mmCIF file of C-alpha atoms in Angstrom:
data_model
loop_
_atom_site.group_PDB
_atom_site.id
_atom_site.type_symbol
_atom_site.label_atom_id
_atom_site.label_comp_id
_atom_site.label_asym_id
_atom_site.label_seq_id
_atom_site.Cartn_x
_atom_site.Cartn_y
_atom_site.Cartn_z
ATOM 1 C CA MET A 956 -61.206 -234.443 95.207
ATOM 2 C CA ASP A 957 -57.929 -234.620 93.304
ATOM 3 C CA SER A 958 -56.259 -231.211 92.890
ATOM 4 C CA ASP A 959 -55.870 -231.937 89.186
ATOM 5 C CA ALA A 960 -59.661 -232.031 88.934
ATOM 6 C CA ILE A 961 -59.985 -228.560 90.514
ATOM 7 C CA THR A 962 -59.786 -226.491 87.363
ATOM 8 C CA VAL A 963 -58.847 -222.855 87.938
ATOM 9 C CA ALA A 964 -58.613 -219.913 85.576
ATOM 10 C CA VAL A 965 -56.521 -217.018 86.874
ATOM 11 C CA ILE A 966 -57.623 -213.608 85.607
ATOM 12 C CA VAL A 967 -55.378 -210.546 85.725
ATOM 13 C CA VAL A 968 -56.907 -207.221 84.695
ATOM 14 C CA ASN A 969 -54.272 -204.822 83.409
ATOM 15 C CA TYR A 970 -54.588 -201.087 82.933
ATOM 16 C CA ASN A 971 -51.325 -199.177 82.634
ATOM 17 C CA ALA A 972 -49.737 -201.420 85.248
ATOM 18 C CA GLY A 973 -46.254 -200.503 84.077
ATOM 19 C CA GLN A 974 -43.494 -202.468 85.772
ATOM 20 C CA PHE A 975 -45.922 -204.494 87.907
ATOM 21 C CA LEU A 976 -47.372 -206.831 85.278
ATOM 22 C CA ARG A 977 -44.336 -208.930 84.336
ATOM 23 C CA PRO A 978 -43.376 -209.944 87.916
ATOM 24 C CA CYS A 979 -47.017 -210.892 88.479
ATOM 25 C CA LEU A 980 -47.008 -213.207 85.455
ATOM 26 C CA GLU A 981 -43.600 -214.628 86.336
ATOM 27 C CA ALA A 982 -44.934 -215.581 89.785
ATOM 28 C CA LEU A 983 -47.866 -217.355 88.150
ATOM 29 C CA ARG A 984 -45.464 -219.255 85.925
ATOM 30 C CA ARG A 985 -43.623 -220.520 89.046
ATOM 31 C CA GLN A 986 -46.722 -221.898 90.790
ATOM 32 C CA SER A 987 -46.280 -225.356 92.310
ATOM 33 C CA SER A 988 -49.848 -226.115 91.205
ATOM 34 C CA PRO A 989 -50.225 -224.156 87.957
ATOM 35 C CA ALA A 990 -53.485 -222.646 86.801
ATOM 36 C CA ASN A 991 -55.345 -224.405 84.019
ATOM 37 C CA ARG A 992 -55.660 -221.086 82.241
ATOM 38 C CA VAL A 993 -54.186 -217.626 82.752
ATOM 39 C CA ILE A 994 -55.935 -214.710 81.102
ATOM 40 C CA VAL A 995 -54.700 -211.128 81.029
ATOM 41 C CA VAL A 996 -57.448 -208.677 80.186
ATOM 42 C CA ASP A 997 -55.974 -205.420 78.982
ATOM 43 C CA ASN A 998 -58.232 -202.416 79.470
ATOM 44 C CA GLY A 999 -56.839 -200.356 76.612
ATOM 45 C CA SER A 1000 -53.468 -199.660 78.241
ATOM 46 C CA THR A 1001 -51.326 -196.914 76.705
ATOM 47 C CA ASP A 1002 -48.168 -197.250 78.808
ATOM 48 C CA GLY A 1003 -46.563 -200.161 76.961
ATOM 49 C CA SER A 1004 -47.162 -202.579 79.835
ATOM 50 C CA MET A 1005 -48.439 -205.194 77.369
ATOM 51 C CA ASP A 1006 -45.416 -204.923 75.089
ATOM 52 C CA GLY A 1007 -43.728 -208.312 74.797
ATOM 53 C CA VAL A 1008 -46.241 -210.150 76.989
ATOM 54 C CA ALA A 1009 -47.497 -212.360 74.164
ATOM 55 C CA GLY A 1010 -43.960 -213.393 73.214
ATOM 56 C CA GLY A 1011 -42.570 -213.623 76.722
ATOM 57 C CA PHE A 1012 -45.512 -215.525 78.211
ATOM 58 C CA PRO A 1013 -46.926 -217.768 75.470
ATOM 59 C CA GLU A 1014 -48.961 -219.677 78.053
ATOM 60 C CA VAL A 1015 -50.959 -216.533 78.839
ATOM 61 C CA GLU A 1016 -54.149 -215.780 76.938
ATOM 62 C CA ILE A 1017 -54.616 -212.102 76.146
ATOM 63 C CA LEU A 1018 -57.977 -210.418 75.877
ATOM 64 C CA SER A 1019 -57.552 -206.870 74.603
ATOM 65 C CA LEU A 1020 -60.357 -204.376 75.165
ATOM 66 C CA PRO A 1021 -60.534 -201.194 73.091
ATOM 67 C CA GLU A 1022 -60.788 -198.904 76.120
ATOM 68 C CA ASN A 1023 -60.790 -198.938 79.906
ATOM 69 C CA LEU A 1024 -64.095 -200.605 80.756
ATOM 70 C CA GLY A 1025 -63.195 -200.928 84.434
ATOM 71 C CA PHE A 1026 -62.212 -203.815 86.692
ATOM 72 C CA ALA A 1027 -65.737 -205.204 86.947
ATOM 73 C CA ALA A 1028 -66.442 -205.352 83.218
ATOM 74 C CA ALA A 1029 -62.989 -206.693 82.345
ATOM 75 C CA ASN A 1030 -63.360 -209.614 84.745
ATOM 76 C CA ASN A 1031 -66.834 -210.339 83.430
ATOM 77 C CA ARG A 1032 -65.494 -210.519 79.870
ATOM 78 C CA ALA A 1033 -62.851 -213.019 80.943
ATOM 79 C CA MET A 1034 -65.196 -215.132 83.076
ATOM 80 C CA ALA A 1035 -67.520 -215.496 80.098
ATOM 81 C CA LYS A 1036 -64.677 -217.300 78.300
ATOM 82 C CA VAL A 1037 -63.587 -219.768 80.986
ATOM 83 C CA GLY A 1038 -66.615 -222.003 81.291
ATOM 84 C CA ASP A 1039 -64.310 -225.020 81.095
ATOM 85 C CA CYS A 1040 -62.983 -224.159 84.590
ATOM 86 C CA HIS A 1041 -64.845 -224.610 87.847
ATOM 87 C CA TRP A 1042 -63.059 -221.793 89.675
ATOM 88 C CA VAL A 1043 -61.784 -218.315 88.889
ATOM 89 C CA ALA A 1044 -58.928 -216.781 90.847
ATOM 90 C CA LEU A 1045 -58.515 -213.033 90.502
ATOM 91 C CA LEU A 1046 -55.174 -211.272 90.828
ATOM 92 C CA ASN A 1047 -54.302 -207.621 90.547
ATOM 93 C CA PRO A 1048 -51.289 -206.914 88.326
ATOM 94 C CA ASP A 1049 -49.511 -205.284 91.290
ATOM 95 C CA THR A 1050 -49.308 -208.627 93.120
ATOM 96 C CA ILE A 1051 -46.732 -211.388 93.394
ATOM 97 C CA ALA A 1052 -48.235 -214.728 94.409
ATOM 98 C CA SER A 1053 -46.165 -217.051 96.577
ATOM 99 C CA LYS A 1054 -45.143 -220.289 94.896
ATOM 100 C CA ASP A 1055 -47.838 -222.333 96.636
ATOM 101 C CA TRP A 1056 -50.592 -219.682 96.491
ATOM 102 C CA LEU A 1057 -52.796 -221.650 94.124
ATOM 103 C CA GLU A 1058 -51.853 -224.994 95.664
ATOM 104 C CA GLN A 1059 -53.142 -223.763 99.028
ATOM 105 C CA LEU A 1060 -56.389 -222.587 97.464
ATOM 106 C CA ARG A 1061 -56.900 -225.917 95.719
ATOM 107 C CA GLN A 1062 -56.272 -227.682 99.017
ATOM 108 C CA ALA A 1063 -58.928 -225.464 100.606
ATOM 109 C CA VAL A 1064 -61.433 -226.486 97.932
ATOM 110 C CA ARG A 1065 -60.752 -230.157 98.715
ATOM 111 C CA GLU A 1066 -61.177 -229.623 102.445
ATOM 112 C CA HIS A 1067 -64.208 -227.311 102.266
ATOM 113 C CA PRO A 1068 -66.364 -228.446 99.340
ATOM 114 C CA GLY A 1069 -69.344 -226.378 100.443
ATOM 115 C CA VAL A 1070 -67.480 -223.054 100.340
ATOM 116 C CA SER A 1071 -67.781 -220.830 97.259
ATOM 117 C CA MET A 1072 -65.305 -218.014 98.054
ATOM 118 C CA PHE A 1073 -61.766 -218.055 99.418
ATOM 119 C CA SER A 1074 -59.706 -215.119 100.650
ATOM 120 C CA SER A 1075 -55.905 -214.929 100.483
ATOM 121 C CA ARG A 1076 -53.425 -213.377 102.902
ATOM 122 C CA LEU A 1077 -52.070 -210.127 101.437
ATOM 123 C CA VAL A 1078 -48.678 -208.880 102.570
ATOM 124 C CA ASN A 1079 -47.444 -205.360 101.877
ATOM 125 C CA ALA A 1080 -45.124 -205.617 98.877
ATOM 126 C CA ASP A 1081 -42.931 -202.753 100.115
ATOM 127 C CA ARG A 1082 -43.008 -203.685 103.824
ATOM 128 C CA ALA A 1083 -42.878 -207.452 104.275
ATOM 129 C CA ASP A 1084 -43.315 -206.908 108.017
ATOM 130 C CA LEU A 1085 -46.828 -205.534 107.455
ATOM 131 C CA LEU A 1086 -50.068 -207.067 106.266
ATOM 132 C CA ASP A 1087 -52.050 -205.514 103.449
ATOM 133 C CA GLY A 1088 -55.165 -207.467 104.405
ATOM 134 C CA THR A 1089 -56.822 -210.757 105.296
ATOM 135 C CA GLY A 1090 -60.144 -210.434 103.522
ATOM 136 C CA ASP A 1091 -62.747 -207.673 103.455
ATOM 137 C CA CYS A 1092 -65.146 -206.683 106.229
ATOM 138 C CA TYR A 1093 -68.646 -205.254 105.835
ATOM 139 C CA HIS A 1094 -70.121 -203.154 108.623
ATOM 140 C CA VAL A 1095 -73.886 -202.969 109.094
ATOM 141 C CA SER A 1096 -73.640 -199.233 108.340
ATOM 142 C CA GLY A 1097 -72.344 -200.058 104.853
ATOM 143 C CA LEU A 1098 -68.740 -199.132 105.584
ATOM 144 C CA VAL A 1099 -66.130 -201.565 104.241
ATOM 145 C CA TRP A 1100 -62.453 -202.103 104.958
ATOM 146 C CA ARG A 1101 -59.639 -204.549 104.398
ATOM 147 C CA ARG A 1102 -59.184 -206.560 107.563
ATOM 148 C CA ASP A 1103 -55.772 -206.348 109.250
ATOM 149 C CA HIS A 1104 -54.518 -203.679 106.853
ATOM 150 C CA GLY A 1105 -51.299 -202.290 108.324
ATOM 151 C CA SER A 1106 -51.074 -204.946 111.050
ATOM 152 C CA PRO A 1107 -47.782 -206.728 111.797
ATOM 153 C CA ALA A 1108 -47.194 -209.626 109.417
ATOM 154 C CA SER A 1109 -46.632 -211.803 112.479
ATOM 155 C CA ARG A 1110 -50.412 -211.769 113.019
ATOM 156 C CA GLN A 1111 -51.870 -215.147 112.093
ATOM 157 C CA ARG A 1112 -55.467 -215.985 111.310
ATOM 158 C CA PRO A 1113 -57.108 -219.229 112.484
ATOM 159 C CA VAL A 1114 -57.915 -222.125 110.187
ATOM 160 C CA LEU A 1115 -61.508 -222.140 108.883
ATOM 161 C CA GLU A 1116 -62.035 -218.500 109.774
ATOM 162 C CA THR A 1117 -64.838 -216.845 107.837
ATOM 163 C CA VAL A 1118 -64.732 -213.333 106.462
ATOM 164 C CA PHE A 1119 -67.400 -211.382 104.608
ATOM 165 C CA SER A 1120 -65.631 -211.218 101.257
ATOM 166 C CA PRO A 1121 -62.358 -211.961 99.532
ATOM 167 C CA CYS A 1122 -60.386 -208.940 98.443
ATOM 168 C CA ALA A 1123 -60.463 -209.298 94.661
ATOM 169 C CA ALA A 1124 -56.778 -208.334 94.513
ATOM 170 C CA ALA A 1125 -56.267 -212.053 95.295
ATOM 171 C CA GLY A 1126 -59.408 -214.111 95.788
ATOM 172 C CA MET A 1127 -60.956 -217.263 94.386
ATOM 173 C CA TYR A 1128 -64.605 -217.885 93.500
ATOM 174 C CA ARG A 1129 -66.683 -220.830 92.343
ATOM 175 C CA LEU A 1130 -67.519 -219.771 88.792
ATOM 176 C CA GLU A 1131 -70.980 -221.314 88.746
ATOM 177 C CA LYS A 1132 -72.019 -219.266 91.791
ATOM 178 C CA VAL A 1133 -70.569 -216.065 90.360
ATOM 179 C CA MET A 1134 -72.432 -216.484 87.096
ATOM 180 C CA LYS A 1135 -75.657 -217.327 88.919
ATOM 181 C CA VAL A 1136 -75.731 -213.854 90.482
ATOM 182 C CA GLY A 1137 -74.724 -212.146 87.240
ATOM 183 C CA GLY A 1138 -71.026 -211.557 87.882
ATOM 184 C CA PHE A 1139 -69.642 -208.169 88.844
ATOM 185 C CA ASP A 1140 -71.897 -205.133 88.577
ATOM 186 C CA GLU A 1141 -70.279 -203.177 85.754
ATOM 187 C CA ARG A 1142 -71.856 -199.915 86.915
ATOM 188 C CA TYR A 1143 -69.350 -199.936 89.785
ATOM 189 C CA PHE A 1144 -66.413 -199.686 87.351
ATOM 190 C CA CYS A 1145 -63.996 -200.490 90.194
ATOM 191 C CA TYR A 1146 -63.732 -200.483 94.010
ATOM 192 C CA ASN A 1147 -66.152 -202.331 96.297
ATOM 193 C CA GLU A 1148 -67.337 -204.403 93.344
ATOM 194 C CA ASP A 1149 -65.888 -207.408 95.196
ATOM 195 C CA ILE A 1150 -67.917 -206.616 98.315
ATOM 196 C CA ASP A 1151 -71.050 -206.260 96.196
ATOM 197 C CA LEU A 1152 -70.431 -209.587 94.454
ATOM 198 C CA ALA A 1153 -69.798 -211.384 97.746
ATOM 199 C CA PHE A 1154 -72.935 -209.802 99.247
ATOM 200 C CA ARG A 1155 -75.093 -211.083 96.396
ATOM 201 C CA MET A 1156 -73.489 -214.509 96.626
ATOM 202 C CA ARG A 1157 -74.107 -214.570 100.378
ATOM 203 C CA LEU A 1158 -77.772 -213.794 99.770
ATOM 204 C CA GLN A 1159 -77.741 -217.006 97.721
ATOM 205 C CA GLY A 1160 -76.262 -218.950 100.637
ATOM 206 C CA ALA A 1161 -72.551 -218.785 99.734
ATOM 207 C CA ARG A 1162 -69.791 -218.557 102.355
ATOM 208 C CA CYS A 1163 -66.263 -217.164 102.324
ATOM 209 C CA VAL A 1164 -63.313 -218.724 104.162
ATOM 210 C CA HIS A 1165 -59.952 -217.048 104.633
ATOM 211 C CA ILE A 1166 -56.876 -219.155 103.783
ATOM 212 C CA ASP A 1167 -53.974 -217.683 105.711
ATOM 213 C CA ASP A 1168 -51.402 -219.951 104.050
ATOM 214 C CA SER A 1169 -52.340 -218.637 100.611
ATOM 215 C CA VAL A 1170 -49.988 -215.657 100.503
ATOM 216 C CA VAL A 1171 -49.703 -212.823 97.983
ATOM 217 C CA ALA A 1172 -47.543 -209.689 98.108
ATOM 218 C CA HIS A 1173 -49.598 -206.659 97.118
ATOM 219 C CA ALA A 1174 -48.459 -203.149 96.285
ATOM 220 C CA GLY A 1175 -51.921 -201.882 97.247
ATOM 221 C CA SER A 1176 -53.379 -199.254 94.906
ATOM 222 C CA GLY A 1177 -50.008 -199.217 93.253
ATOM 223 C CA ILE A 1178 -51.670 -198.108 90.027
ATOM 224 C CA THR A 1179 -54.588 -195.862 91.038
ATOM 225 C CA GLY A 1180 -53.196 -194.439 94.295
ATOM 226 C CA ALA A 1181 -54.476 -195.366 97.758
ATOM 227 C CA HIS A 1182 -56.013 -191.961 98.504
ATOM 228 C CA SER A 1183 -56.447 -190.498 95.028
ATOM 229 C CA ASP A 1184 -59.626 -188.718 93.990
ATOM 230 C CA PHE A 1185 -60.314 -191.678 91.702
ATOM 231 C CA THR A 1186 -60.194 -194.104 94.626
ATOM 232 C CA VAL A 1187 -62.235 -191.944 96.992
ATOM 233 C CA TYR A 1188 -64.889 -191.225 94.381
ATOM 234 C CA HIS A 1189 -65.531 -194.804 93.292
ATOM 235 C CA GLY A 1190 -65.184 -196.297 96.762
ATOM 236 C CA HIS A 1191 -67.635 -193.911 98.415
ATOM 237 C CA ARG A 1192 -70.136 -193.873 95.572
ATOM 238 C CA ASN A 1193 -70.201 -197.649 95.389
ATOM 239 C CA LEU A 1194 -70.654 -198.323 99.092
ATOM 240 C CA VAL A 1195 -73.964 -196.428 98.950
ATOM 241 C CA TRP A 1196 -75.109 -198.537 96.018
ATOM 242 C CA THR A 1197 -74.075 -201.760 97.760
ATOM 243 C CA PHE A 1198 -76.140 -201.003 100.862
ATOM 244 C CA PHE A 1199 -79.284 -199.984 98.981
ATOM 245 C CA LYS A 1200 -79.121 -202.888 96.550
ATOM 246 C CA ASN A 1201 -78.225 -205.740 98.887
ATOM 247 C CA MET A 1202 -79.162 -205.140 102.529
ATOM 248 C CA PRO A 1203 -81.975 -207.611 103.330
ATOM 249 C CA PRO A 1204 -85.399 -206.028 103.943
ATOM 250 C CA ALA A 1205 -85.489 -207.176 107.567
ATOM 251 C CA LYS A 1206 -82.250 -205.249 108.213
ATOM 252 C CA PHE A 1207 -82.517 -202.386 105.738
ATOM 253 C CA TRP A 1208 -84.669 -200.030 107.801
ATOM 254 C CA ARG A 1209 -82.914 -200.979 111.023
ATOM 255 C CA TYR A 1210 -79.500 -199.982 109.689
ATOM 256 C CA LEU A 1211 -80.489 -197.181 107.307
ATOM 257 C CA PRO A 1212 -79.997 -194.449 109.978
ATOM 258 C CA LEU A 1213 -76.471 -195.783 110.598
ATOM 259 C CA HIS A 1214 -75.806 -195.788 106.865
ATOM 260 C CA LEU A 1215 -76.913 -192.172 106.514
ATOM 261 C CA LEU A 1216 -74.840 -191.165 109.545
ATOM 262 C CA MET A 1217 -71.778 -192.928 108.130
ATOM 263 C CA ASN A 1218 -72.155 -191.089 104.828
ATOM 264 C CA LEU A 1219 -72.530 -187.761 106.604
ATOM 265 C CA ALA A 1220 -69.392 -188.515 108.638
ATOM 266 C CA SER A 1221 -67.523 -189.285 105.409
ATOM 267 C CA VAL A 1222 -68.520 -185.954 103.920
ATOM 268 C CA VAL A 1223 -67.397 -184.120 107.058
ATOM 269 C CA HIS A 1224 -64.130 -186.079 107.169
ATOM 270 C CA TYR A 1225 -63.072 -185.312 103.612
ATOM 271 C CA THR A 1226 -64.280 -181.729 103.839
ATOM 272 C CA LEU A 1227 -62.076 -181.151 106.888
ATOM 273 C CA LYS A 1228 -59.201 -182.657 104.912
ATOM 274 C CA GLY A 1229 -59.754 -180.035 102.233
ATOM 275 C CA ARG A 1230 -61.363 -182.389 99.714
ATOM 276 C CA PRO A 1231 -65.090 -181.530 99.685
ATOM 277 C CA GLY A 1232 -65.380 -181.702 95.906
ATOM 278 C CA VAL A 1233 -64.616 -185.370 95.416
ATOM 279 C CA ILE A 1234 -66.693 -186.673 98.330
ATOM 280 C CA LEU A 1235 -69.718 -184.530 97.467
ATOM 281 C CA ARG A 1236 -69.529 -185.633 93.840
ATOM 282 C CA ALA A 1237 -69.335 -189.281 94.948
ATOM 283 C CA LYS A 1238 -72.411 -188.992 97.160
ATOM 284 C CA TRP A 1239 -74.368 -186.969 94.603
ATOM 285 C CA ASP A 1240 -73.665 -189.479 91.860
ATOM 286 C CA ALA A 1241 -74.587 -192.273 94.257
ATOM 287 C CA ILE A 1242 -77.986 -190.638 94.758
ATOM 288 C CA LEU A 1243 -78.444 -190.158 91.015
ATOM 289 C CA GLY A 1244 -77.789 -193.865 90.524
ATOM 290 C CA LEU A 1245 -80.186 -195.069 93.212
ATOM 291 C CA ARG A 1246 -83.108 -195.583 90.846
ATOM 292 C CA GLY A 1247 -81.111 -198.184 88.944
ATOM 293 C CA MET A 1248 -79.864 -199.790 92.135
ATOM 294 C CA LEU A 1249 -83.362 -200.018 93.590
ATOM 295 C CA ALA A 1250 -84.530 -201.657 90.362
ATOM 296 C CA SER A 1251 -81.706 -204.179 90.745
ATOM 297 C CA ARG A 1252 -82.650 -204.620 94.395
ATOM 298 C CA LYS A 1253 -85.996 -206.128 93.381
ATOM 299 C CA GLN A 1254 -84.212 -208.896 91.498
ATOM 300 C CA VAL A 1255 -81.517 -209.407 94.121
ATOM 301 C CA GLN A 1256 -83.991 -209.690 96.978
ATOM 302 C CA SER A 1257 -86.416 -211.865 95.003
ATOM 303 C CA ASP A 1258 -83.638 -214.472 94.724
ATOM 304 C CA PHE A 1259 -82.773 -214.183 98.442
ATOM 305 C CA GLN A 1260 -82.199 -217.734 99.731
ATOM 306 C CA SER A 1261 -80.366 -217.161 103.033
ATOM 307 C CA SER A 1262 -82.001 -215.852 106.168
ATOM 308 C CA ALA A 1263 -81.416 -212.223 107.079
ATOM 309 C CA THR A 1264 -79.874 -213.438 110.329
ATOM 310 C CA GLU A 1265 -77.355 -215.603 108.468
ATOM 311 C CA VAL A 1266 -76.299 -212.712 106.255
ATOM 312 C CA ARG A 1267 -76.062 -210.268 109.167
ATOM 313 C CA SER A 1268 -73.936 -212.742 111.137
ATOM 314 C CA ALA A 1269 -71.201 -212.288 108.518
ATOM 315 C CA MET A 1270 -71.219 -208.518 109.032
ATOM 316 C CA VAL A 1271 -69.469 -206.445 111.671
ATOM 317 C CA THR A 1272 -71.813 -204.855 114.224
ATOM 318 C CA GLN A 1273 -69.470 -203.186 116.738
ATOM 319 C CA PRO A 1274 -69.912 -199.397 116.441
ATOM 320 C CA PHE A 1275 -66.245 -198.435 115.989
ATOM 321 C CA ALA A 1276 -64.790 -201.719 114.772
ATOM 322 C CA PHE A 1277 -63.359 -200.048 111.667
ATOM 323 C CA LEU A 1278 -60.877 -198.194 113.877
ATOM 324 C CA SER A 1279 -59.083 -201.440 114.720
ATOM 325 C CA ARG A 1280 -59.550 -203.178 111.328
ATOM 326 C CA HIS A 1281 -58.876 -206.515 113.030
ATOM 327 C CA VAL A 1282 -62.370 -207.953 113.606
#
């Protein structure tokens, strides 16, 4: 397949990204294999980060939302408008893509036509000697983490290596497959919505391959804060919803005790760190939202096309694998 025929829309969701947005767009402008479309979705920013974007980047399409609808909803709004492209590549505004980032992803599409998700190599924007991640891992307990986060940048990943999910800070998806499963779940607002999307796509038989030569510098929670209450709340609420909605029936009851134990450990962990309020609120709101998630589960599982064994094989099973973050 000719790279020119691999049509890609790059979507950048902006919310008060400040000084990050312009360098992100400048890096997209310098791509050796430019995107067919670049869309910036602004979630009602109030910090002036969108000032001058229309004039300075006339090639960029701007979709302005009246308020902050969240990362999930903003991407859905953009994806609904790019039906003329076969692929969507998502970038956080606090990223700077290497010149051949998109070229490498297009090459991957040519070489692996049966793959529907591709993960990029994220390097710490402030410490080039450290990795920010090489895709996202999903543990059978429901815990998630960014693989290789904090590892030396000298660490290389093999060609054709699979990973559970792209990190949506810099990942590419086959649009048809994304739309088939209904896009991002907007109830998540942000955090772990990429894991949830990949899980639902995997239930439909999709695979994810990590492309180590597709490199992006990432500030990493440069806008929301890596350990802020906002991040902890949404991350820990959403991982409960992801497990209950997506875990295949044959594995659900087997791993439910581990899931409950993991959640209890999270509550203890944050309580000992002097932050009981945010973690308890996250878990309580997760419980309050379970009725809706279980209703969604009926639809998700009714469309289940992969075997439970295939889906589980993409997960991490080692009890304390999250401590190394390298699996």
